[in-house]
mmCIF file of C-alpha atoms and ligand atoms in Angstrom:
data_model
loop_
_atom_site.group_PDB
_atom_site.id
_atom_site.type_symbol
_atom_site.label_atom_id
_atom_site.label_comp_id
_atom_site.label_asym_id
_atom_site.label_seq_id
_atom_site.Cartn_x
_atom_site.Cartn_y
_atom_site.Cartn_z
ATOM 1 C CA MET A 1 108.622 -81.178 73.904
ATOM 2 C CA GLY A 2 108.496 -80.429 70.184
ATOM 3 C CA LEU A 3 104.883 -79.371 70.630
ATOM 4 C CA SER A 4 104.245 -75.963 69.137
ATOM 5 C CA PRO A 5 101.767 -73.841 71.077
ATOM 6 C CA GLY A 6 98.225 -74.566 70.002
ATOM 7 C CA THR A 7 98.953 -78.113 68.771
ATOM 8 C CA PRO A 8 96.551 -80.437 70.551
ATOM 9 C CA PRO A 9 98.087 -83.368 72.455
ATOM 10 C CA LEU A 10 98.935 -86.374 70.289
ATOM 11 C CA LEU A 11 96.194 -88.482 71.877
ATOM 12 C CA LEU A 12 93.507 -85.988 70.868
ATOM 13 C CA ARG A 13 94.835 -85.771 67.320
ATOM 14 C CA ALA A 14 94.796 -89.561 67.044
ATOM 15 C CA LEU A 15 91.243 -89.699 68.451
ATOM 16 C CA ALA A 16 90.210 -87.227 65.749
ATOM 17 C CA CYS A 17 91.961 -89.427 63.110
ATOM 18 C CA GLU A 18 94.209 -86.461 62.269
ATOM 19 C CA PRO A 19 97.811 -86.830 61.049
ATOM 20 C CA VAL A 20 100.265 -87.872 63.784
ATOM 21 C CA GLU A 21 104.042 -88.200 63.945
ATOM 22 C CA ARG A 22 103.710 -91.497 65.832
ATOM 23 C CA VAL A 23 101.049 -93.666 67.432
ATOM 24 C CA PRO A 24 100.181 -92.465 70.958
ATOM 25 C CA VAL A 25 100.272 -94.934 73.816
ATOM 26 C CA TRP A 26 98.590 -95.355 77.195
ATOM 27 C CA VAL A 27 97.490 -98.463 79.061
ATOM 28 C CA MET A 28 94.243 -99.475 80.726
ATOM 29 C CA ARG A 29 94.800 -99.787 84.495
ATOM 30 C CA GLN A 30 98.186 -98.107 84.108
ATOM 31 C CA ALA A 31 97.976 -96.941 87.726
ATOM 32 C CA GLY A 32 97.663 -100.102 89.757
ATOM 33 C CA ARG A 33 99.031 -103.023 91.649
ATOM 34 C CA TYR A 34 101.856 -103.950 89.257
ATOM 35 C CA LEU A 35 103.621 -100.738 90.391
ATOM 36 C CA PRO A 36 105.501 -100.914 93.715
ATOM 37 C CA GLU A 37 104.804 -97.213 94.317
ATOM 38 C CA TYR A 38 101.054 -97.961 94.028
ATOM 39 C CA ARG A 39 101.298 -100.874 96.477
ATOM 40 C CA GLU A 40 103.136 -98.621 98.899
ATOM 41 C CA LEU A 41 100.298 -96.053 98.977
ATOM 42 C CA ARG A 42 97.638 -98.777 98.897
ATOM 43 C CA SER A 43 99.072 -100.358 102.033
ATOM 44 C CA GLN A 44 98.195 -97.217 103.989
ATOM 45 C CA VAL A 45 94.422 -97.821 103.753
ATOM 46 C CA ASP A 46 92.257 -100.888 104.351
ATOM 47 C CA ASP A 47 89.415 -100.221 101.952
ATOM 48 C CA PHE A 48 90.325 -99.245 98.381
ATOM 49 C CA MET A 49 87.401 -96.771 98.386
ATOM 50 C CA ASP A 50 89.322 -94.760 100.997
ATOM 51 C CA LEU A 51 91.959 -94.081 98.334
ATOM 52 C CA VAL A 52 89.364 -93.218 95.718
ATOM 53 C CA ARG A 53 87.657 -90.663 97.997
ATOM 54 C CA ARG A 54 90.873 -88.684 98.520
ATOM 55 C CA PRO A 55 91.584 -86.400 95.545
ATOM 56 C CA GLU A 56 95.164 -85.656 96.587
ATOM 57 C CA LEU A 57 95.978 -89.376 96.674
ATOM 58 C CA CYS A 58 94.136 -89.965 93.380
ATOM 59 C CA CYS A 59 96.302 -87.276 91.822
ATOM 60 C CA THR A 60 99.514 -88.875 93.109
ATOM 61 C CA LEU A 61 98.372 -92.288 91.854
ATOM 62 C CA ALA A 62 97.342 -91.068 88.392
ATOM 63 C CA LEU A 63 100.751 -89.457 87.982
ATOM 64 C CA GLN A 64 102.781 -92.498 89.059
ATOM 65 C CA PRO A 65 102.773 -94.199 85.634
ATOM 66 C CA ILE A 66 103.341 -90.835 83.904
ATOM 67 C CA ARG A 67 106.504 -90.299 85.956
ATOM 68 C CA ARG A 68 107.768 -93.784 85.213
ATOM 69 C CA TYR A 69 106.929 -94.070 81.494
ATOM 70 C CA ASP A 70 106.640 -91.759 78.489
ATOM 71 C CA LEU A 71 102.887 -92.145 78.158
ATOM 72 C CA ASP A 72 100.692 -89.876 76.048
ATOM 73 C CA ALA A 73 97.718 -89.888 78.404
ATOM 74 C CA ALA A 74 96.889 -90.123 82.070
ATOM 75 C CA ILE A 75 93.626 -91.673 83.191
ATOM 76 C CA LEU A 76 91.713 -90.377 86.175
ATOM 77 C CA PHE A 77 92.472 -92.514 89.206
ATOM 78 C CA SER A 78 89.120 -93.699 90.504
ATOM 79 C CA ASP A 79 86.842 -96.685 90.008
ATOM 80 C CA ILE A 80 83.708 -97.421 88.001
ATOM 81 C CA LEU A 81 81.867 -98.348 91.215
ATOM 82 C CA THR A 82 81.707 -94.728 92.438
ATOM 83 C CA VAL A 83 78.364 -94.373 90.620
ATOM 84 C CA PRO A 84 76.626 -97.361 92.306
ATOM 85 C CA ASP A 85 78.058 -96.058 95.585
ATOM 86 C CA ALA A 86 76.479 -92.635 94.963
ATOM 87 C CA LEU A 87 73.162 -94.392 94.252
ATOM 88 C CA GLY A 88 73.283 -95.810 97.773
ATOM 89 C CA CYS A 89 74.624 -99.328 97.121
ATOM 90 C CA GLY A 90 77.371 -99.128 99.770
ATOM 91 C CA VAL A 91 80.440 -100.136 97.761
ATOM 92 C CA HIS A 92 83.414 -101.437 99.727
ATOM 93 C CA PHE A 93 86.371 -103.708 99.060
ATOM 94 C CA VAL A 94 87.043 -106.853 101.053
ATOM 95 C CA ALA A 95 90.731 -107.833 101.205
ATOM 96 C CA GLY A 96 91.507 -110.501 98.624
ATOM 97 C CA GLU A 97 87.909 -110.629 97.363
ATOM 98 C CA GLY A 98 87.341 -107.514 95.284
ATOM 99 C CA PRO A 99 84.311 -105.228 95.387
ATOM 100 C CA ARG A 100 81.156 -105.852 97.456
ATOM 101 C CA LEU A 101 77.859 -103.939 97.444
ATOM 102 C CA ARG A 102 75.844 -103.796 100.673
ATOM 103 C CA ARG A 103 72.596 -103.395 98.720
ATOM 104 C CA ARG A 104 72.008 -105.143 95.443
ATOM 105 C CA ILE A 105 69.253 -104.980 92.839
ATOM 106 C CA GLU A 106 67.044 -108.047 92.689
ATOM 107 C CA ASP A 107 63.647 -106.672 91.669
ATOM 108 C CA GLY A 108 61.577 -103.546 91.109
ATOM 109 C CA ALA A 109 61.281 -102.911 94.848
ATOM 110 C CA SER A 110 65.069 -102.768 95.314
ATOM 111 C CA LEU A 111 65.262 -100.402 92.331
ATOM 112 C CA ALA A 112 62.752 -98.095 93.976
ATOM 113 C CA ARG A 113 64.949 -97.949 97.077
ATOM 114 C CA LEU A 114 67.954 -96.536 95.177
ATOM 115 C CA ASP A 115 68.857 -92.949 96.008
ATOM 116 C CA ALA A 116 68.251 -90.367 93.267
ATOM 117 C CA PHE A 117 71.580 -89.662 91.565
ATOM 118 C CA ASP A 118 73.111 -86.464 92.900
ATOM 119 C CA PRO A 119 76.285 -85.683 90.932
ATOM 120 C CA ALA A 120 77.557 -83.611 93.892
ATOM 121 C CA ARG A 121 78.056 -86.832 95.865
ATOM 122 C CA LEU A 122 80.968 -87.483 93.528
ATOM 123 C CA ASP A 123 82.601 -84.076 93.969
ATOM 124 C CA TYR A 124 85.721 -85.893 95.160
ATOM 125 C CA VAL A 125 86.086 -87.357 91.634
ATOM 126 C CA TYR A 126 85.813 -83.989 89.886
ATOM 127 C CA GLU A 127 88.322 -82.540 92.333
ATOM 128 C CA ALA A 128 90.706 -85.362 91.442
ATOM 129 C CA VAL A 129 90.231 -84.531 87.732
ATOM 130 C CA GLU A 130 91.079 -80.871 88.400
ATOM 131 C CA ARG A 131 94.165 -81.726 90.400
ATOM 132 C CA ILE A 132 95.457 -84.243 87.873
ATOM 133 C CA ARG A 133 94.877 -81.896 84.926
ATOM 134 C CA SER A 134 96.784 -79.075 86.589
ATOM 135 C CA ALA A 135 99.677 -81.380 87.491
ATOM 136 C CA LEU A 136 100.102 -82.737 83.950
ATOM 137 C CA PRO A 137 102.133 -81.191 81.136
ATOM 138 C CA ASP A 138 100.028 -79.892 78.224
ATOM 139 C CA SER A 139 101.293 -82.647 75.950
ATOM 140 C CA VAL A 140 99.763 -85.384 78.138
ATOM 141 C CA ALA A 141 95.995 -85.656 77.746
ATOM 142 C CA LEU A 142 93.723 -86.523 80.661
ATOM 143 C CA ILE A 143 91.110 -89.218 80.149
ATOM 144 C CA GLY A 144 88.060 -89.371 82.415
ATOM 145 C CA PHE A 145 85.904 -92.489 82.556
ATOM 146 C CA SER A 146 82.817 -94.266 83.708
ATOM 147 C CA GLY A 147 81.533 -97.791 83.645
ATOM 148 C CA SER A 148 78.904 -98.231 80.945
ATOM 149 C CA PRO A 149 75.340 -98.402 82.253
ATOM 150 C CA TRP A 150 75.250 -102.144 81.500
ATOM 151 C CA THR A 151 78.531 -102.923 83.280
ATOM 152 C CA LEU A 152 77.463 -100.910 86.325
ATOM 153 C CA ALA A 153 74.117 -102.743 86.305
ATOM 154 C CA ALA A 154 76.070 -106.026 86.245
ATOM 155 C CA TYR A 155 77.798 -105.203 89.549
ATOM 156 C CA MET A 156 74.604 -103.809 91.081
ATOM 157 C CA VAL A 157 72.660 -107.005 90.362
ATOM 158 C CA GLU A 158 75.451 -109.394 91.251
ATOM 159 C CA GLY A 159 76.433 -107.476 94.402
ATOM 160 C CA GLY A 160 80.112 -107.692 93.468
ATOM 161 C CA GLY A 161 82.370 -109.407 90.964
ATOM 162 C CA SER A 162 81.566 -112.877 89.669
ATOM 163 C CA SER A 163 83.140 -115.531 87.476
ATOM 164 C CA ASP A 164 80.002 -116.001 85.337
ATOM 165 C CA PHE A 165 77.470 -113.314 86.398
ATOM 166 C CA ALA A 166 74.821 -116.055 86.502
ATOM 167 C CA ARG A 167 72.472 -114.046 88.766
ATOM 168 C CA LEU A 168 72.565 -111.137 86.324
ATOM 169 C CA ARG A 169 72.113 -113.348 83.279
ATOM 170 C CA ALA A 170 69.131 -115.146 84.833
ATOM 171 C CA LEU A 171 67.506 -111.808 85.689
ATOM 172 C CA LEU A 172 67.728 -110.887 82.002
ATOM 173 C CA TYR A 173 65.064 -113.473 81.282
ATOM 174 C CA GLN A 174 63.172 -113.435 84.582
ATOM 175 C CA GLN A 175 62.761 -109.663 84.882
ATOM 176 C CA PRO A 176 63.895 -107.922 81.709
ATOM 177 C CA ASP A 177 61.977 -104.795 82.739
ATOM 178 C CA THR A 178 64.057 -104.467 85.906
ATOM 179 C CA LEU A 179 67.218 -104.381 83.785
ATOM 180 C CA ARG A 180 65.672 -101.987 81.267
ATOM 181 C CA GLU A 181 64.769 -99.629 84.073
ATOM 182 C CA LEU A 182 68.113 -99.988 85.843
ATOM 183 C CA THR A 183 70.182 -99.323 82.708
ATOM 184 C CA GLY A 184 67.933 -96.311 81.995
ATOM 185 C CA ILE A 185 68.563 -94.872 85.463
ATOM 186 C CA LEU A 186 72.284 -95.496 85.047
ATOM 187 C CA ALA A 187 72.383 -93.848 81.606
ATOM 188 C CA GLY A 188 71.138 -90.608 83.177
ATOM 189 C CA ALA A 189 73.565 -90.840 86.086
ATOM 190 C CA VAL A 190 76.568 -91.651 83.881
ATOM 191 C CA ARG A 191 75.718 -88.720 81.602
ATOM 192 C CA GLU A 192 75.782 -86.241 84.483
ATOM 193 C CA TYR A 193 78.933 -87.851 85.870
ATOM 194 C CA LEU A 194 80.785 -87.587 82.546
ATOM 195 C CA LEU A 195 79.635 -83.998 81.990
ATOM 196 C CA ALA A 196 81.023 -83.046 85.407
ATOM 197 C CA GLN A 197 84.351 -84.770 84.620
ATOM 198 C CA ARG A 198 84.520 -82.865 81.335
ATOM 199 C CA ASP A 199 83.793 -79.596 83.119
ATOM 200 C CA ALA A 200 86.576 -80.379 85.599
ATOM 201 C CA GLY A 201 89.146 -80.852 82.814
ATOM 202 C CA ALA A 202 88.857 -84.330 81.288
ATOM 203 C CA GLN A 203 89.782 -84.001 77.597
ATOM 204 C CA ALA A 204 88.543 -87.419 76.485
ATOM 205 C CA LEU A 205 86.278 -89.954 78.137
ATOM 206 C CA GLN A 206 86.252 -93.725 78.113
ATOM 207 C CA LEU A 207 83.224 -95.911 78.773
ATOM 208 C CA PHE A 208 84.245 -99.295 80.178
ATOM 209 C CA ASP A 209 81.701 -101.826 78.961
ATOM 210 C CA THR A 210 83.663 -104.632 80.545
ATOM 211 C CA TRP A 211 80.734 -107.058 80.627
ATOM 212 C CA GLY A 212 79.007 -106.181 77.342
ATOM 213 C CA GLY A 213 80.426 -109.353 75.808
ATOM 214 C CA LEU A 214 78.309 -111.491 78.173
ATOM 215 C CA LEU A 215 75.174 -110.654 76.222
ATOM 216 C CA PRO A 216 73.559 -112.158 73.145
ATOM 217 C CA GLY A 217 73.662 -109.576 70.320
ATOM 218 C CA HIS A 218 70.055 -108.382 70.473
ATOM 219 C CA LEU A 219 70.221 -107.848 74.238
ATOM 220 C CA TRP A 220 73.605 -106.137 73.921
ATOM 221 C CA ARG A 221 72.016 -103.645 71.496
ATOM 222 C CA GLU A 222 69.135 -102.982 73.845
ATOM 223 C CA LEU A 223 70.780 -103.058 77.280
ATOM 224 C CA SER A 224 74.378 -102.069 76.600
ATOM 225 C CA LEU A 225 74.686 -100.042 73.394
ATOM 226 C CA ARG A 226 71.454 -98.057 73.679
ATOM 227 C CA PRO A 227 71.959 -96.792 77.249
ATOM 228 C CA ALA A 228 75.657 -96.155 76.449
ATOM 229 C CA CYS A 229 74.573 -93.858 73.603
ATOM 230 C CA GLU A 230 72.153 -92.085 75.877
ATOM 231 C CA ALA A 231 74.928 -91.608 78.436
ATOM 232 C CA VAL A 232 77.202 -89.763 75.988
ATOM 233 C CA ARG A 233 74.551 -87.843 74.053
ATOM 234 C CA GLY A 234 75.666 -84.283 73.367
ATOM 235 C CA LEU A 235 79.109 -84.654 74.972
ATOM 236 C CA ASP A 236 81.524 -82.483 73.040
ATOM 237 C CA VAL A 237 84.706 -84.377 73.922
ATOM 238 C CA PRO A 238 85.896 -87.588 72.245
ATOM 239 C CA VAL A 239 84.459 -90.737 73.782
ATOM 240 C CA ILE A 240 86.108 -94.157 73.550
ATOM 241 C CA LEU A 241 83.760 -97.122 73.916
ATOM 242 C CA PHE A 242 85.557 -100.245 75.146
ATOM 243 C CA THR A 243 83.324 -103.299 74.976
ATOM 244 C CA LYS A 244 85.279 -106.357 76.050
ATOM 245 C CA GLY A 245 84.232 -109.247 73.842
ATOM 246 C CA GLY A 246 82.483 -106.835 71.477
ATOM 247 C CA GLY A 247 84.496 -107.622 68.318
ATOM 248 C CA LEU A 248 81.405 -108.893 66.490
ATOM 249 C CA TRP A 249 79.548 -105.626 66.978
ATOM 250 C CA LEU A 250 82.059 -102.955 65.958
ATOM 251 C CA GLU A 251 79.915 -101.752 63.058
ATOM 252 C CA ASP A 252 76.953 -101.220 65.407
ATOM 253 C CA MET A 253 79.137 -99.129 67.721
ATOM 254 C CA ARG A 254 80.368 -96.993 64.832
ATOM 255 C CA ASP A 255 76.857 -96.593 63.438
ATOM 256 C CA ALA A 256 75.616 -95.565 66.892
ATOM 257 C CA GLY A 257 77.998 -92.583 66.661
ATOM 258 C CA PHE A 258 81.003 -93.619 68.771
ATOM 259 C CA GLY A 259 84.076 -91.992 67.249
ATOM 260 C CA ALA A 260 86.626 -94.210 68.990
ATOM 261 C CA LEU A 261 86.463 -97.898 69.850
ATOM 262 C CA GLY A 262 88.577 -99.902 72.285
ATOM 263 C CA ILE A 263 89.423 -103.278 70.758
ATOM 264 C CA ASP A 264 90.226 -106.326 72.864
ATOM 265 C CA TRP A 265 93.084 -108.681 71.986
ATOM 266 C CA THR A 266 90.891 -111.317 70.327
ATOM 267 C CA CYS A 267 90.151 -109.057 67.375
ATOM 268 C CA ASP A 268 92.637 -108.362 64.574
ATOM 269 C CA LEU A 269 93.175 -104.596 64.187
ATOM 270 C CA ALA A 270 93.713 -104.773 60.426
ATOM 271 C CA ASP A 271 90.401 -106.645 60.052
ATOM 272 C CA ALA A 272 88.670 -104.131 62.305
ATOM 273 C CA ARG A 273 89.954 -101.268 60.139
ATOM 274 C CA ARG A 274 88.890 -103.035 56.928
ATOM 275 C CA ARG A 275 85.424 -103.600 58.330
ATOM 276 C CA LEU A 276 84.964 -100.067 59.641
ATOM 277 C CA GLY A 277 86.652 -97.941 57.011
ATOM 278 C CA GLU A 278 88.242 -94.627 57.971
ATOM 279 C CA GLY A 279 86.888 -92.005 60.339
ATOM 280 C CA VAL A 280 86.674 -93.999 63.563
ATOM 281 C CA ALA A 281 89.709 -94.229 65.873
ATOM 282 C CA LEU A 282 90.761 -97.677 67.120
ATOM 283 C CA GLN A 283 92.451 -98.240 70.461
ATOM 284 C CA GLY A 284 94.300 -101.417 71.376
ATOM 285 C CA ASN A 285 95.055 -104.222 71.438
ATOM 286 C CA LEU A 286 98.054 -106.115 72.849
ATOM 287 C CA ASP A 287 97.097 -109.120 74.973
ATOM 288 C CA PRO A 288 97.908 -108.049 78.571
ATOM 289 C CA LEU A 289 99.510 -111.447 79.132
ATOM 290 C CA ALA A 290 101.983 -110.767 76.296
ATOM 291 C CA LEU A 291 103.767 -108.586 78.864
ATOM 292 C CA ARG A 292 104.946 -111.828 80.461
ATOM 293 C CA ALA A 293 106.991 -112.650 77.341
ATOM 294 C CA ALA A 294 110.762 -112.132 77.136
ATOM 295 C CA PRO A 295 111.595 -108.613 75.842
ATOM 296 C CA GLY A 296 112.439 -109.771 72.297
ATOM 297 C CA LEU A 297 109.122 -111.518 71.741
ATOM 298 C CA LEU A 298 107.253 -108.696 73.464
ATOM 299 C CA ARG A 299 108.751 -106.188 71.007
ATOM 300 C CA GLU A 300 107.728 -108.451 68.132
ATOM 301 C CA GLU A 301 104.155 -108.569 69.416
ATOM 302 C CA VAL A 302 104.043 -104.769 69.647
ATOM 303 C CA GLY A 303 105.484 -104.587 66.119
ATOM 304 C CA ARG A 304 102.805 -106.982 64.858
ATOM 305 C CA ILE A 305 100.069 -104.678 66.157
ATOM 306 C CA LEU A 306 101.690 -101.570 64.687
ATOM 307 C CA ASP A 307 102.013 -103.418 61.352
ATOM 308 C CA ALA A 308 98.314 -104.297 61.512
ATOM 309 C CA HIS A 309 97.472 -100.633 62.105
ATOM 310 C CA PRO A 310 100.421 -98.346 61.389
ATOM 311 C CA GLY A 311 98.776 -95.050 60.609
ATOM 312 C CA PRO A 312 96.616 -92.264 61.959
ATOM 313 C CA GLY A 313 93.496 -93.201 63.902
ATOM 314 C CA HIS A 314 95.299 -95.718 66.124
ATOM 315 C CA ILE A 315 95.925 -95.365 69.857
ATOM 316 C CA PHE A 316 98.173 -98.105 71.162
ATOM 317 C CA ASN A 317 96.890 -99.793 74.313
ATOM 318 C CA LEU A 318 96.440 -103.232 75.758
ATOM 319 C CA GLY A 319 93.355 -105.248 74.865
ATOM 320 C CA HIS A 320 92.294 -105.004 78.538
ATOM 321 C CA GLY A 321 93.821 -103.855 81.841
ATOM 322 C CA ILE A 322 97.432 -104.573 82.750
ATOM 323 C CA THR A 323 97.534 -107.439 85.271
ATOM 324 C CA PRO A 324 98.929 -107.094 88.823
ATOM 325 C CA ALA A 325 101.640 -109.731 88.229
ATOM 326 C CA THR A 326 103.217 -107.757 85.348
ATOM 327 C CA ASP A 327 106.877 -106.757 85.705
ATOM 328 C CA PRO A 328 106.967 -102.928 85.448
ATOM 329 C CA GLU A 329 109.979 -103.281 83.128
ATOM 330 C CA ALA A 330 107.785 -105.041 80.556
ATOM 331 C CA LEU A 331 105.663 -101.918 80.179
ATOM 332 C CA ALA A 332 108.834 -99.883 79.622
ATOM 333 C CA VAL A 333 109.673 -102.245 76.740
ATOM 334 C CA VAL A 334 106.189 -101.793 75.226
ATOM 335 C CA VAL A 335 106.233 -98.001 75.483
ATOM 336 C CA ASP A 336 109.706 -97.810 73.989
ATOM 337 C CA ALA A 337 108.738 -100.118 71.123
ATOM 338 C CA VAL A 338 105.733 -97.935 70.256
ATOM 339 C CA ARG A 339 107.539 -94.621 70.612
ATOM 340 C CA SER A 340 110.516 -95.646 68.533
ATOM 341 C CA ARG A 341 108.331 -96.250 65.473
ATOM 342 C CA ALA A 342 107.490 -93.192 63.395
ATOM 343 C CA VAL A 343 104.327 -93.262 61.322
ATOM 344 C CA THR A 344 105.323 -93.678 57.708
HETATM 345 O O1 CP3 B 1 95.015 -96.543 85.759
HETATM 346 C C1 CP3 B 1 93.809 -96.819 85.870
HETATM 347 O O2 CP3 B 1 93.143 -97.282 84.931
HETATM 348 C C2 CP3 B 1 93.240 -96.603 87.248
HETATM 349 C C3 CP3 B 1 91.831 -96.313 87.378
HETATM 350 C C4 CP3 B 1 90.884 -97.493 87.365
HETATM 351 C C5 CP3 B 1 90.672 -98.436 88.412
HETATM 352 N N1 CP3 B 1 89.596 -99.188 88.109
HETATM 353 C C6 CP3 B 1 91.438 -98.556 89.665
HETATM 354 C C7 CP3 B 1 91.370 -99.804 90.457
HETATM 355 C C8 CP3 B 1 89.951 -97.774 86.369
HETATM 356 C C9 CP3 B 1 89.811 -97.123 85.003
HETATM 357 C C10 CP3 B 1 89.142 -98.835 86.866
HETATM 358 C C11 CP3 B 1 87.993 -99.349 86.120
HETATM 359 C C12 CP3 B 1 87.280 -100.522 86.607
HETATM 360 N N2 CP3 B 1 86.971 -100.859 87.882
HETATM 361 C C13 CP3 B 1 86.693 -101.480 85.772
HETATM 362 C C14 CP3 B 1 86.675 -101.403 84.258
HETATM 363 C C15 CP3 B 1 88.002 -101.715 83.703
HETATM 364 C C16 CP3 B 1 88.217 -103.126 83.390
HETATM 365 O O3 CP3 B 1 89.227 -103.655 83.883
HETATM 366 O O4 CP3 B 1 87.441 -103.698 82.618
HETATM 367 C C17 CP3 B 1 86.075 -102.438 86.559
HETATM 368 C C18 CP3 B 1 85.342 -103.672 86.072
HETATM 369 C C19 CP3 B 1 86.247 -102.032 87.910
HETATM 370 C C20 CP3 B 1 85.690 -102.677 89.117
HETATM 371 C C21 CP3 B 1 86.771 -103.139 89.987
HETATM 372 N N3 CP3 B 1 87.642 -102.318 90.661
HETATM 373 C C22 CP3 B 1 87.100 -104.468 90.280
HETATM 374 C C23 CP3 B 1 86.377 -105.685 89.718
HETATM 375 C C24 CP3 B 1 88.179 -104.430 91.145
HETATM 376 C C25 CP3 B 1 88.801 -105.572 91.869
HETATM 377 C C26 CP3 B 1 89.417 -106.513 90.949
HETATM 378 C C27 CP3 B 1 90.859 -106.335 90.996
HETATM 379 O O5 CP3 B 1 91.451 -106.065 89.952
HETATM 380 O O6 CP3 B 1 91.339 -106.481 92.119
HETATM 381 C C28 CP3 B 1 88.540 -103.068 91.324
HETATM 382 C C29 CP3 B 1 89.638 -102.553 92.151
HETATM 383 C C30 CP3 B 1 90.584 -101.582 91.575
HETATM 384 N N4 CP3 B 1 90.251 -100.512 90.757
HETATM 385 C C31 CP3 B 1 91.974 -101.549 91.798
HETATM 386 C C32 CP3 B 1 92.465 -100.438 91.111
HETATM 387 C C33 CP3 B 1 93.878 -99.936 91.089
HETATM 388 C C34 CP3 B 1 92.742 -102.509 92.706
HETATM 389 C C35 CP3 B 1 92.344 -102.250 94.083
HETATM 390 C C36 CP3 B 1 93.349 -102.712 95.117
HETATM 391 O O7 CP3 B 1 94.518 -102.282 95.051
HETATM 392 O O8 CP3 B 1 92.924 -103.418 96.019
#
């Protein structure tokens, strides 16, 4: 629609900080439990991993939010825990409890027992990428993703989700070498995983460093940023680094070579742009809980973010994933509010 042949999708132009007619919009976790059509498919399997391992279902799920809303990007339907699963950790989901790993990392011996990473074990993910890309119109970009090495290490040490990741944070000081080695192994695995997603048709990639913000700055540089850089070295597609709680370290991320940064809702976008200067794309950053507001206030909140960063180099998104209790209509309000504002 209005896209002349050869014009790259809006999302890719925004990621390259090129001129855009409006700010593109997509939403982290846009395919998920807040959508009744997701819950319908989800109810057909017990373990969430049984959805993730079926490319045809992943394709249907990735397209659900695209059908419902005028979004500028689809994200691969999968999960970050596919990589620990391929390393032999036995990832499964227990109803009402979230992810569980049958084998967790507690010392050097458990590290030695990990399987060598074989990217072919995740062929089902690359097949999902291929299917989704061929089902999408050219104007909608496809984003592939991985957990960052640090965030994957967090789940592998903890053995699942956690409210405070205390086991992981103690291990930082008890056995720093175990975490250095683990994040190194993961950097190599994530790199191969992302390359295969790119080869299958992903046009941009996002690294979810969901738990980077747990770390003191010096350890974040060593155990989160450094392996993340290694994981994306030489990738010739745009990479978005989303470090939740990473607002203090945006300059380090830019200086490390990341061309696009996901910004959580605690950080002011105008400040972020002032600090970083031009040349790095910023993605974000509406508080996901703002979608519980009445439509009028919700529109105002979207307007506030577009005022903070009106121009090129901005990709509108939430500051973290959309929550399961969100009314699907609220996302329609957000998307409409973004799309109805031209870049001046
Ligand atoms: O539209 C999309 O973004 C869908 C693809 C996607 C999922 N997970 C599907 C999913 C993506 C990009 C993820 C990333 C992911 N997975 C992250 C990083 C993103 C973030 O939020 O910071 C993390 C930390 C995970 C690990 C994970 N997966 C957890 C902790 C959980 C359970 C917690 C919860 O929200 O229930 C999941 C499950 C999961 N991944 C669901 C979906 C749709 C819900 C599963 C269900 O229906 O039971």
